[in-house]
GROMACS .gro file of C-alpha atoms in nm:
model
  458
    1MET     CA    1   0.868   3.322   4.214
    2LYS     CA    2   1.089   3.075   4.075
    3ILE     CA    3   0.877   3.035   3.672
    4GLU     CA    4   1.059   2.678   3.530
    5GLU     CA    5   0.962   2.595   3.144
    6VAL     CA    6   0.850   2.187   3.132
    7LYS     CA    7   1.025   2.051   2.829
    8SER     CA    8   0.874   1.759   2.627
    9THR     CA    9   0.958   1.422   2.664
   10THR     CA   10   0.816   1.295   2.344
   11LYS     CA   11   1.106   1.388   2.170
   12THR     CA   12   1.391   1.279   2.421
   13GLN     CA   13   1.544   0.940   2.293
   14ARG     CA   14   1.727   0.660   2.546
   15ILE     CA   15   2.064   0.683   2.379
   16ALA     CA   16   2.187   0.373   2.251
   17ALA     CA   17   2.506   0.184   2.200
   18HIS     CA   18   2.370   0.292   1.785
   19SER     CA   19   2.217   0.598   1.802
   20HIS     CA   20   2.482   0.770   1.596
   21ILE     CA   21   2.433   0.571   1.310
   22LYS     CA   22   2.187   0.712   1.056
   23GLY     CA   23   2.277   0.458   0.714
   24LEU     CA   24   2.589   0.308   0.534
   25GLY     CA   25   2.712   0.655   0.436
   26LEU     CA   26   2.796   0.561   0.027
   27ASP     CA   27   2.806   0.798  -0.237
   28GLU     CA   28   2.586   0.796  -0.582
   29ASN     CA   29   2.841   0.504  -0.707
   30GLY     CA   30   2.795   0.283  -0.362
   31MET     CA   31   3.176   0.391  -0.247
   32ALA     CA   32   3.200   0.464   0.079
   33MET     CA   33   3.239   0.861   0.189
   34SER     CA   34   3.499   0.985   0.381
   35VAL     CA   35   3.400   1.073   0.761
   36SER     CA   36   3.286   1.358   0.822
   37GLN     CA   37   3.004   1.290   0.508
   38SER     CA   38   2.935   0.957   0.689
   39ALA     CA   39   2.599   0.891   0.831
   40GLY     CA   40   2.749   0.749   1.185
   41LEU     CA   41   2.910   0.465   1.066
   42VAL     CA   42   3.312   0.491   1.022
   43GLY     CA   43   3.631   0.253   0.902
   44GLN     CA   44   3.504  -0.043   0.696
   45GLU     CA   45   3.511   0.024   0.405
   46THR     CA   46   3.479  -0.299   0.188
   47ALA     CA   47   3.227  -0.395   0.451
   48ARG     CA   48   3.009  -0.098   0.410
   49GLU     CA   49   3.039  -0.111   0.030
   50ALA     CA   50   2.943  -0.474   0.058
   51ALA     CA   51   2.679  -0.369   0.293
   52GLY     CA   52   2.560  -0.135   0.033
   53ILE     CA   53   2.493  -0.419  -0.262
   54VAL     CA   54   2.303  -0.602  -0.044
   55VAL     CA   55   2.065  -0.297  -0.010
   56GLU     CA   56   2.061  -0.283  -0.406
   57LEU     CA   57   1.999  -0.645  -0.424
   58ILE     CA   58   1.714  -0.584  -0.142
   59LYS     CA   59   1.580  -0.274  -0.343
   60SER     CA   60   1.538  -0.501  -0.671
   61LYS     CA   61   1.365  -0.767  -0.489
   62ARG     CA   62   1.661  -1.024  -0.612
   63MET     CA   63   1.831  -1.107  -0.254
   64ALA     CA   64   1.481  -1.334  -0.190
   65GLY     CA   65   1.645  -1.695   0.003
   66ARG     CA   66   1.978  -1.559   0.032
   67ALA     CA   67   2.211  -1.511   0.276
   68VAL     CA   68   2.491  -1.278   0.459
   69LEU     CA   69   2.720  -1.324   0.721
   70LEU     CA   70   2.896  -1.052   0.945
   71ALA     CA   71   3.204  -1.199   1.061
   72GLY     CA   72   3.498  -1.011   1.263
   73PRO     CA   73   3.675  -1.019   1.584
   74PRO     CA   74   3.448  -0.822   1.899
   75GLY     CA   75   3.377  -0.446   1.832
   76THR     CA   76   3.391  -0.373   1.514
   77GLY     CA   77   3.111  -0.317   1.390
   78LYS     CA   78   2.908  -0.607   1.281
   79THR     CA   79   2.590  -0.516   1.463
   80ALA     CA   80   2.602  -0.152   1.346
   81VAL     CA   81   2.665  -0.233   0.971
   82ALA     CA   82   2.365  -0.476   0.972
   83LEU     CA   83   2.141  -0.224   1.140
   84ALA     CA   84   2.292   0.065   0.892
   85ILE     CA   85   2.128  -0.135   0.607
   86ALA     CA   86   1.781  -0.168   0.770
   87GLN     CA   87   1.833   0.201   0.835
   88GLU     CA   88   1.864   0.249   0.433
   89LEU     CA   89   1.654   0.016   0.359
   90GLY     CA   90   1.342   0.273   0.576
   91SER     CA   91   1.128   0.191   0.806
   92LYS     CA   92   0.828   0.052   0.563
   93VAL     CA   93   1.085  -0.272   0.509
   94PRO     CA   94   1.021  -0.493   0.832
   95PHE     CA   95   1.364  -0.538   0.971
   96CYS     CA   96   1.400  -0.819   1.267
   97PRO     CA   97   1.605  -0.858   1.506
   98MET     CA   98   1.741  -1.167   1.762
   99VAL     CA   99   2.014  -1.330   1.912
  100GLY     CA  100   2.111  -1.681   1.849
  101SER     CA  101   2.014  -1.799   2.227
  102GLU     CA  102   1.645  -1.675   2.199
  103VAL     CA  103   1.576  -1.992   2.039
  104TYR     CA  104   1.606  -2.189   2.383
  105SER     CA  105   1.303  -2.077   2.529
  106SER     CA  106   1.147  -2.337   2.773
  107GLU     CA  107   0.807  -2.285   2.650
  108ILE     CA  108   0.763  -2.342   2.239
  109LYS     CA  109   1.043  -2.530   2.035
  110LYS     CA  110   1.358  -2.399   1.901
  111THR     CA  111   1.258  -2.387   1.536
  112GLU     CA  112   0.952  -2.230   1.641
  113VAL     CA  113   1.095  -1.941   1.747
  114LEU     CA  114   1.307  -1.927   1.435
  115MET     CA  115   1.043  -1.946   1.206
  116GLU     CA  116   0.818  -1.666   1.413
  117ASN     CA  117   1.077  -1.477   1.398
  118PHE     CA  118   1.157  -1.532   0.996
  119ARG     CA  119   0.744  -1.436   0.919
  120ARG     CA  120   0.777  -1.110   1.118
  121ALA     CA  121   1.026  -1.024   0.887
  122ILE     CA  122   0.800  -1.039   0.590
  123GLY     CA  123   0.571  -0.763   0.511
  124LEU     CA  124   0.270  -0.759   0.341
  125ARG     CA  125   0.096  -0.434   0.186
  126ILE     CA  126  -0.236  -0.465   0.131
  127LYS     CA  127  -0.428  -0.202  -0.086
  128GLU     CA  128  -0.740  -0.146  -0.065
  129THR     CA  129  -1.049   0.101  -0.224
  130LYS     CA  130  -1.282   0.168   0.036
  131GLU     CA  131  -1.578   0.429   0.056
  132VAL     CA  132  -1.556   0.669   0.272
  133TYR     CA  133  -1.751   0.993   0.414
  134GLU     CA  134  -1.454   1.262   0.495
  135GLY     CA  135  -1.536   1.623   0.549
  136GLU     CA  136  -1.509   1.860   0.849
  137VAL     CA  137  -1.772   1.809   1.104
  138THR     CA  138  -2.025   2.103   1.077
  139GLU     CA  139  -2.348   1.974   1.254
  140LEU     CA  140  -2.401   1.659   1.558
  141THR     CA  141  -2.692   1.546   1.688
  142PRO     CA  142  -2.819   1.259   1.815
  143VAL     CA  143  -3.158   1.180   1.831
  144GLU     CA  144  -3.363   1.041   2.126
  145THR     CA  145  -3.626   0.777   2.144
  146GLU     CA  146  -3.834   0.618   2.450
  147ASN     CA  147  -3.635   0.323   2.570
  148PRO     CA  148  -3.831   0.000   2.430
  149MET     CA  149  -3.761  -0.169   2.698
  150GLY     CA  150  -3.938   0.030   2.973
  151GLY     CA  151  -3.731   0.250   3.264
  152TYR     CA  152  -3.658   0.602   3.257
  153GLY     CA  153  -3.362   0.616   3.034
  154LYS     CA  154  -3.374   0.791   2.699
  155THR     CA  155  -3.203   0.521   2.358
  156VAL     CA  156  -2.981   0.710   2.132
  157SER     CA  157  -3.193   0.601   1.752
  158HIS     CA  158  -2.976   0.752   1.483
  159VAL     CA  159  -2.731   1.038   1.469
  160ILE     CA  160  -2.720   1.305   1.206
  161ILE     CA  161  -2.380   1.435   1.142
  162GLY     CA  162  -2.325   1.739   0.926
  163LEU     CA  163  -1.923   1.669   0.671
  164LYS     CA  164  -1.801   1.973   0.444
  165THR     CA  165  -1.544   1.963   0.227
  166ALA     CA  166  -1.433   2.240  -0.040
  167LYS     CA  167  -1.648   2.154  -0.284
  168GLY     CA  168  -1.988   2.057  -0.118
  169THR     CA  169  -2.191   1.959   0.210
  170LYS     CA  170  -2.361   1.635   0.317
  171GLN     CA  171  -2.617   1.534   0.592
  172LEU     CA  172  -2.548   1.156   0.699
  173LYS     CA  173  -2.784   0.976   0.920
  174LEU     CA  174  -2.627   0.718   1.112
  175ASP     CA  175  -2.654   0.401   1.289
  176PRO     CA  176  -2.613   0.445   1.700
  177SER     CA  177  -2.322   0.196   1.691
  178ILE     CA  178  -2.143   0.451   1.486
  179TYR     CA  179  -2.267   0.690   1.739
  180GLU     CA  180  -2.056   0.477   2.031
  181SER     CA  181  -1.770   0.504   1.775
  182LEU     CA  182  -1.795   0.895   1.740
  183GLN     CA  183  -1.786   0.927   2.162
  184LYS     CA  184  -1.490   0.681   2.156
  185GLU     CA  185  -1.276   0.916   1.935
  186LYS     CA  186  -1.385   1.246   2.121
  187VAL     CA  187  -1.549   1.380   1.730
  188GLU     CA  188  -1.694   1.758   1.801
  189VAL     CA  189  -1.766   2.014   1.573
  190GLY     CA  190  -1.504   2.181   1.333
  191ASP     CA  191  -1.319   1.823   1.362
  192VAL     CA  192  -1.203   1.653   1.034
  193ILE     CA  193  -1.315   1.300   0.987
  194TYR     CA  194  -1.383   0.953   0.804
  195ILE     CA  195  -1.635   0.747   0.815
  196GLU     CA  196  -1.559   0.352   0.597
  197ALA     CA  197  -1.894   0.307   0.412
  198ASN     CA  198  -1.900  -0.018   0.459
  199SER     CA  199  -1.776  -0.110   0.817
  200GLY     CA  200  -1.877   0.191   1.003
  201ALA     CA  201  -1.585   0.284   1.172
  202VAL     CA  202  -1.464   0.629   1.228
  203LYS     CA  203  -1.099   0.763   1.209
  204ARG     CA  204  -1.056   1.154   1.327
  205GLN     CA  205  -0.822   1.298   1.163
  206GLY     CA  206  -0.760   1.639   1.350
  207ARG     CA  207  -0.867   1.924   1.380
  208SER     CA  208  -0.973   2.200   1.087
  209ASP     CA  209  -0.741   2.408   1.042
  210THR     CA  210  -1.037   2.703   1.006
  211PHE     CA  211  -0.999   2.720   1.391
  212ALA     CA  212  -0.617   2.724   1.440
  213THR     CA  213  -0.592   3.088   1.523
  214GLU     CA  214  -0.837   3.064   1.802
  215PHE     CA  215  -0.551   2.979   2.066
  216ASP     CA  216  -0.193   3.119   2.187
  217LEU     CA  217  -0.105   2.818   2.290
  218GLU     CA  218  -0.255   2.453   2.153
  219ALA     CA  219  -0.228   2.127   2.160
  220GLU     CA  220  -0.434   2.058   1.855
  221GLU     CA  221  -0.306   1.913   1.523
  222TYR     CA  222  -0.485   2.078   1.237
  223VAL     CA  223  -0.534   1.938   0.906
  224PRO     CA  224  -0.689   2.116   0.622
  225LEU     CA  225  -1.045   2.080   0.472
  226PRO     CA  226  -1.060   1.798   0.269
  227LYS     CA  227  -1.103   1.872  -0.093
  228GLY     CA  228  -1.320   1.662  -0.349
  229ASP     CA  229  -1.678   1.532  -0.275
  230VAL     CA  230  -1.807   1.424   0.079
  231HIS     CA  231  -1.862   1.042  -0.052
  232LYS     CA  232  -1.535   0.935  -0.224
  233LYS     CA  233  -1.316   0.597  -0.331
  234LYS     CA  234  -1.045   0.650  -0.080
  235GLU     CA  235  -0.722   0.404  -0.165
  236VAL     CA  236  -0.611   0.269   0.201
  237ILE     CA  237  -0.278   0.083   0.247
  238GLN     CA  238  -0.185  -0.123   0.509
  239ASP     CA  239   0.155  -0.310   0.615
  240VAL     CA  240   0.119  -0.604   0.784
  241THR     CA  241   0.414  -0.893   0.870
  242LEU     CA  242   0.296  -1.254   0.812
  243HIS     CA  243   0.372  -1.326   1.196
  244ASP     CA  244   0.042  -1.052   1.262
  245LEU     CA  245  -0.178  -1.315   1.024
  246ASP     CA  246  -0.064  -1.566   1.176
  247VAL     CA  247  -0.127  -1.506   1.523
  248ALA     CA  248  -0.418  -1.314   1.425
  249ASN     CA  249  -0.567  -1.677   1.286
  250ALA     CA  250  -0.432  -1.886   1.548
  251ARG     CA  251  -0.616  -1.663   1.815
  252PRO     CA  252  -1.007  -1.825   1.852
  253GLN     CA  253  -1.210  -1.538   1.841
  254GLY     CA  254  -1.397  -1.606   2.126
  255GLY     CA  255  -1.724  -1.486   2.283
  256GLN     CA  256  -1.773  -1.234   2.468
  257ASP     CA  257  -1.924  -1.442   2.755
  258ILE     CA  258  -1.704  -1.452   3.107
  259LEU     CA  259  -1.606  -1.790   3.026
  260SER     CA  260  -1.422  -1.739   2.685
  261MET     CA  261  -1.273  -1.442   2.887
  262MET     CA  262  -1.103  -1.594   3.159
  263GLY     CA  263  -0.997  -1.886   2.893
  264GLN     CA  264  -0.805  -1.585   2.750
  265LEU     CA  265  -0.718  -1.445   3.059
  266MET     CA  266  -0.569  -1.773   3.242
  267LYS     CA  267  -0.401  -1.885   2.883
  268PRO     CA  268  -0.013  -1.745   2.966
  269LYS     CA  269   0.166  -2.000   2.783
  270LYS     CA  270   0.281  -1.885   2.369
  271THR     CA  271   0.085  -2.126   2.164
  272GLU     CA  272   0.251  -2.267   1.875
  273ILE     CA  273   0.163  -2.194   1.538
  274THR     CA  274   0.085  -2.521   1.322
  275ASP     CA  275   0.254  -2.556   1.003
  276LYS     CA  276  -0.105  -2.670   0.843
  277LEU     CA  277  -0.209  -2.295   0.912
  278ARG     CA  278   0.104  -2.143   0.799
  279ARG     CA  279   0.012  -2.302   0.463
  280GLU     CA  280  -0.339  -2.168   0.456
  281ILE     CA  281  -0.207  -1.856   0.539
  282ASN     CA  282   0.058  -1.896   0.288
  283LYS     CA  283  -0.247  -1.997   0.010
  284VAL     CA  284  -0.436  -1.643   0.120
  285VAL     CA  285  -0.134  -1.451   0.041
  286ASN     CA  286  -0.003  -1.585  -0.314
  287LYS     CA  287  -0.380  -1.564  -0.352
  288TYR     CA  288  -0.397  -1.134  -0.288
  289ILE     CA  289  -0.033  -1.139  -0.415
  290ASP     CA  290  -0.189  -1.298  -0.756
  291GLN     CA  291  -0.491  -1.052  -0.755
  292GLY     CA  292  -0.297  -0.796  -0.716
  293VAL     CA  293  -0.469  -0.683  -0.366
  294ALA     CA  294  -0.145  -0.726  -0.219
  295GLU     CA  295   0.216  -0.705  -0.292
  296LEU     CA  296   0.530  -0.884  -0.071
  297VAL     CA  297   0.770  -0.685   0.106
  298PRO     CA  298   1.073  -0.929   0.205
  299GLY     CA  299   1.279  -0.772   0.501
  300VAL     CA  300   1.562  -0.833   0.693
  301LEU     CA  301   1.599  -1.131   0.951
  302PHE     CA  302   1.892  -1.050   1.135
  303ILE     CA  303   2.071  -1.271   1.377
  304ASP     CA  304   2.348  -1.214   1.578
  305GLU     CA  305   2.593  -1.478   1.784
  306VAL     CA  306   2.447  -1.720   1.559
  307HIS     CA  307   2.743  -1.946   1.658
  308MET     CA  308   2.467  -1.984   1.953
  309LEU     CA  309   2.253  -2.166   1.716
  310ASP     CA  310   2.314  -2.592   1.691
  311ILE     CA  311   2.311  -2.821   1.401
  312GLU     CA  312   1.856  -2.869   1.418
  313CYS     CA  313   1.829  -2.476   1.389
  314PHE     CA  314   2.097  -2.502   1.094
  315THR     CA  315   1.941  -2.738   0.906
  316TYR     CA  316   1.595  -2.588   0.977
  317LEU     CA  317   1.749  -2.285   0.802
  318HIS     CA  318   1.810  -2.429   0.484
  319ARG     CA  319   1.489  -2.577   0.499
  320ALA     CA  320   1.327  -2.175   0.542
  321LEU     CA  321   1.538  -2.032   0.307
  322GLU     CA  322   1.453  -2.229   0.064
  323SER     CA  323   1.115  -2.159   0.112
  324ALA     CA  324   0.944  -1.929  -0.181
  325ILE     CA  325   0.841  -1.706   0.112
  326ALA     CA  326   1.106  -1.581   0.306
  327PRO     CA  327   1.339  -1.275   0.412
  328ILE     CA  328   1.690  -1.186   0.349
  329VAL     CA  329   1.884  -1.321   0.622
  330ILE     CA  330   2.138  -1.138   0.811
  331PHE     CA  331   2.395  -1.376   1.042
  332ALA     CA  332   2.659  -1.235   1.225
  333THR     CA  333   2.962  -1.412   1.451
  334ASN     CA  334   3.319  -1.285   1.648
  335ARG     CA  335   3.374  -1.699   1.640
  336GLY     CA  336   3.682  -1.799   1.435
  337LYS     CA  337   3.705  -2.172   1.393
  338CYS     CA  338   3.484  -2.346   1.656
  339THR     CA  339   3.227  -2.645   1.767
  340ILE     CA  340   2.972  -2.720   1.620
  341ARG     CA  341   2.694  -2.635   1.916
  342GLY     CA  342   2.480  -2.994   1.912
  343THR     CA  343   2.776  -3.183   1.794
  344GLU     CA  344   3.081  -3.362   1.975
  345ASP     CA  345   3.349  -3.321   1.723
  346ILE     CA  346   3.296  -3.117   1.449
  347VAL     CA  347   3.486  -2.789   1.399
  348SER     CA  348   3.381  -2.541   1.144
  349PRO     CA  349   3.483  -2.192   1.053
  350HIS     CA  350   3.221  -1.979   1.306
  351GLY     CA  351   3.079  -2.300   1.435
  352ILE     CA  352   2.846  -2.297   1.121
  353PRO     CA  353   2.835  -2.563   0.937
  354LEU     CA  354   3.049  -2.608   0.574
  355ASP     CA  355   2.704  -2.670   0.386
  356LEU     CA  356   2.508  -2.369   0.509
  357LEU     CA  357   2.841  -2.131   0.494
  358ASP     CA  358   2.835  -2.217   0.078
  359ARG     CA  359   2.548  -2.036   0.089
  360LEU     CA  360   2.644  -1.738   0.218
  361MET     CA  361   2.791  -1.416   0.135
  362ILE     CA  362   3.084  -1.339   0.373
  363ILE     CA  363   3.173  -0.992   0.473
  364ARG     CA  364   3.443  -0.923   0.713
  365THR     CA  365   3.484  -0.638   0.921
  366LEU     CA  366   3.854  -0.576   1.045
  367ALA     CA  367   3.970  -0.441   1.290
  368TYR     CA  368   4.003   0.025   1.348
  369SER     CA  369   4.284   0.199   1.342
  370GLN     CA  370   4.342   0.475   1.546
  371GLU     CA  371   4.207   0.724   1.355
  372ASP     CA  372   3.859   0.565   1.279
  373MET     CA  373   3.871   0.526   1.702
  374MET     CA  374   3.930   0.923   1.708
  375GLN     CA  375   3.624   0.963   1.491
  376ILE     CA  376   3.395   0.684   1.639
  377LEU     CA  377   3.489   0.920   2.001
  378LYS     CA  378   3.382   1.229   1.844
  379ILE     CA  379   3.048   1.074   1.653
  380ARG     CA  380   2.974   0.927   2.043
  381ALA     CA  381   3.030   1.240   2.212
  382GLN     CA  382   2.809   1.430   1.981
  383THR     CA  383   2.518   1.188   2.048
  384GLU     CA  384   2.578   1.190   2.390
  385SER     CA  385   2.590   1.601   2.444
  386ILE     CA  386   2.963   1.604   2.609
  387GLN     CA  387   3.231   1.838   2.504
  388MET     CA  388   3.602   1.700   2.500
  389GLU     CA  389   3.944   1.842   2.419
  390SER     CA  390   4.126   1.757   2.137
  391THR     CA  391   4.397   1.597   2.357
  392SER     CA  392   4.186   1.399   2.580
  393ILE     CA  393   4.014   1.226   2.268
  394GLN     CA  394   4.387   1.109   2.099
  395TYR     CA  395   4.420   1.004   2.455
  396LEU     CA  396   4.141   0.796   2.466
  397SER     CA  397   4.228   0.652   2.111
  398VAL     CA  398   4.514   0.543   2.258
  399ILE     CA  399   4.351   0.360   2.547
  400GLY     CA  400   4.115   0.175   2.258
  401THR     CA  401   4.410   0.059   2.033
  402LYS     CA  402   4.573  -0.095   2.382
  403THR     CA  403   4.221  -0.194   2.492
  404THR     CA  404   3.896  -0.186   2.314
  405LEU     CA  405   3.685   0.028   2.123
  406ARG     CA  406   3.405  -0.028   2.374
  407PHE     CA  407   3.577   0.011   2.659
  408SER     CA  408   3.666   0.372   2.542
  409VAL     CA  409   3.359   0.488   2.412
  410GLN     CA  410   3.239   0.338   2.745
  411MET     CA  411   3.452   0.600   2.960
  412LEU     CA  412   3.316   0.893   2.754
  413THR     CA  413   3.032   0.951   3.051
  414PRO     CA  414   3.178   0.843   3.390
  415ALA     CA  415   3.471   1.119   3.250
  416PHE     CA  416   3.295   1.388   3.184
  417LEU     CA  417   3.047   1.319   3.571
  418LEU     CA  418   3.391   1.371   3.633
  419ALA     CA  419   3.478   1.711   3.495
  420LYS     CA  420   3.200   1.789   3.604
  421MET     CA  421   3.233   1.740   3.988
  422ASN     CA  422   3.590   1.899   3.920
  423GLY     CA  423   3.368   2.235   3.789
  424ARG     CA  424   3.439   2.176   3.398
  425GLN     CA  425   3.193   2.145   3.118
  426SER     CA  426   3.461   1.932   2.886
  427ILE     CA  427   3.645   1.635   2.921
  428SER     CA  428   4.053   1.706   3.017
  429GLU     CA  429   4.313   1.461   2.975
  430SER     CA  430   4.393   1.460   3.316
  431ASP     CA  431   3.968   1.323   3.381
  432ILE     CA  432   4.013   1.063   3.194
  433LYS     CA  433   4.360   0.932   3.320
  434GLU     CA  434   4.191   0.946   3.711
  435ILE     CA  435   3.897   0.713   3.500
  436SER     CA  436   4.179   0.479   3.397
  437GLU     CA  437   4.280   0.435   3.683
  438LEU     CA  438   3.926   0.408   3.856
  439PHE     CA  439   3.795   0.098   3.622
  440PHE     CA  440   3.940  -0.156   3.458
  441ASP     CA  441   3.955  -0.319   3.117
  442ALA     CA  442   3.874  -0.669   3.080
  443LYS     CA  443   4.295  -0.729   2.981
  444THR     CA  444   4.387  -0.551   3.284
  445SER     CA  445   4.179  -0.685   3.456
  446ALA     CA  446   4.303  -1.065   3.412
  447LYS     CA  447   4.645  -0.944   3.437
  448ILE     CA  448   4.642  -0.831   3.824
  449LEU     CA  449   4.415  -1.196   3.852
  450ALA     CA  450   4.657  -1.396   3.738
  451GLU     CA  451   4.976  -1.192   3.981
  452HIS     CA  452   4.724  -1.211   4.266
  453GLU     CA  453   4.573  -1.562   4.206
  454GLU     CA  454   4.675  -1.694   4.542
  455LYS     CA  455   4.443  -1.476   4.721
  456TYR     CA  456   4.096  -1.571   4.465
  457MET     CA  457   3.921  -1.877   4.553
  458LYS     CA  458   3.964  -2.157   4.314
   0.00000   0.00000   0.00000
């Protein structure tokens, strides 16, 4: 009889190109730490230290309306530095990544795409004090009466619910609509819940921990018995982005009739949010901020391949950056001097107009050395759970200096599969030699194309 253990799939994530990046890897003085202690980033010390200063500016809220440009050759860690900035800021600060070519949508204007992403990168933290009833459910009895509409069925007239906290107990008589919410949340006796007094919203927090020893195997989340009284005032903090508010107000809140439902289904196109609506929302947001109800959290908008934007988008970015409510914008580009898109012959550094370049704090990323490549390959191998011999890491880093870092990183998994096929658990130098003969890098491929040019179609 074969018994297999089923592993949980919730924790395993797809390993992406930047899964290993956990932060900028700076010490308390803001200096880039050595590789062994760094948070997944290797080399690029000056770029990391500059990014650390940007993070401090953002945290002290003195960065709004400014923009940063990460400039460097392909594969030098521009996106990695931007993601590390996002990691340093934490999950509560909105981070909205986009690519320059995203603005060319067939449905909505270029400027609308930019504005939408700008608003996605600005958070609003709303603090509300709500009256709630909180406790462990000791009793849950729906009281039924005869159906007033006639017929055989009975309807729930009200619900009697008993709630217990560490301090005392209370019995509540609730509206039948709340009974539906209780059923939706699958509330049973012994669950810890809270009910908002003004809206009647029910939230199940988990099972009371007094029941934690009932079963050997449990799928439940156990929570302690709430302290204080059953009826209390609770501060609830909600995080929303300005884009969420725009979308919520742009869509008409249709009725429950079939026509409005069909109207929502039949509308596949994205609706453009008007400037007037955004101004109204900004007024309300500013009022909330003045009253101290809400707090603005300027996040980060990361625009990769910024040279793909055209002259119209650049002029629009000027206006957006000067607005009172603006996020921190990080651009990244791997272009040198090139023509600005949308113009005939205006050549500019990085394909960005000079007046916008004047506003940017430019951070340069430089090509990696062989030692840096070895460290990156070690980190990647660890992230992808790949065993490697020290000689094979060195050999792969030599290939990386001749070709590119991206090519050598991409060779890791195929080489590991080849080693497995040959009955080994770690990658040897012979596996890498064999793989590099099977797959070509861009330079080798271009060389072969040039040599056998006559055999290819023109």
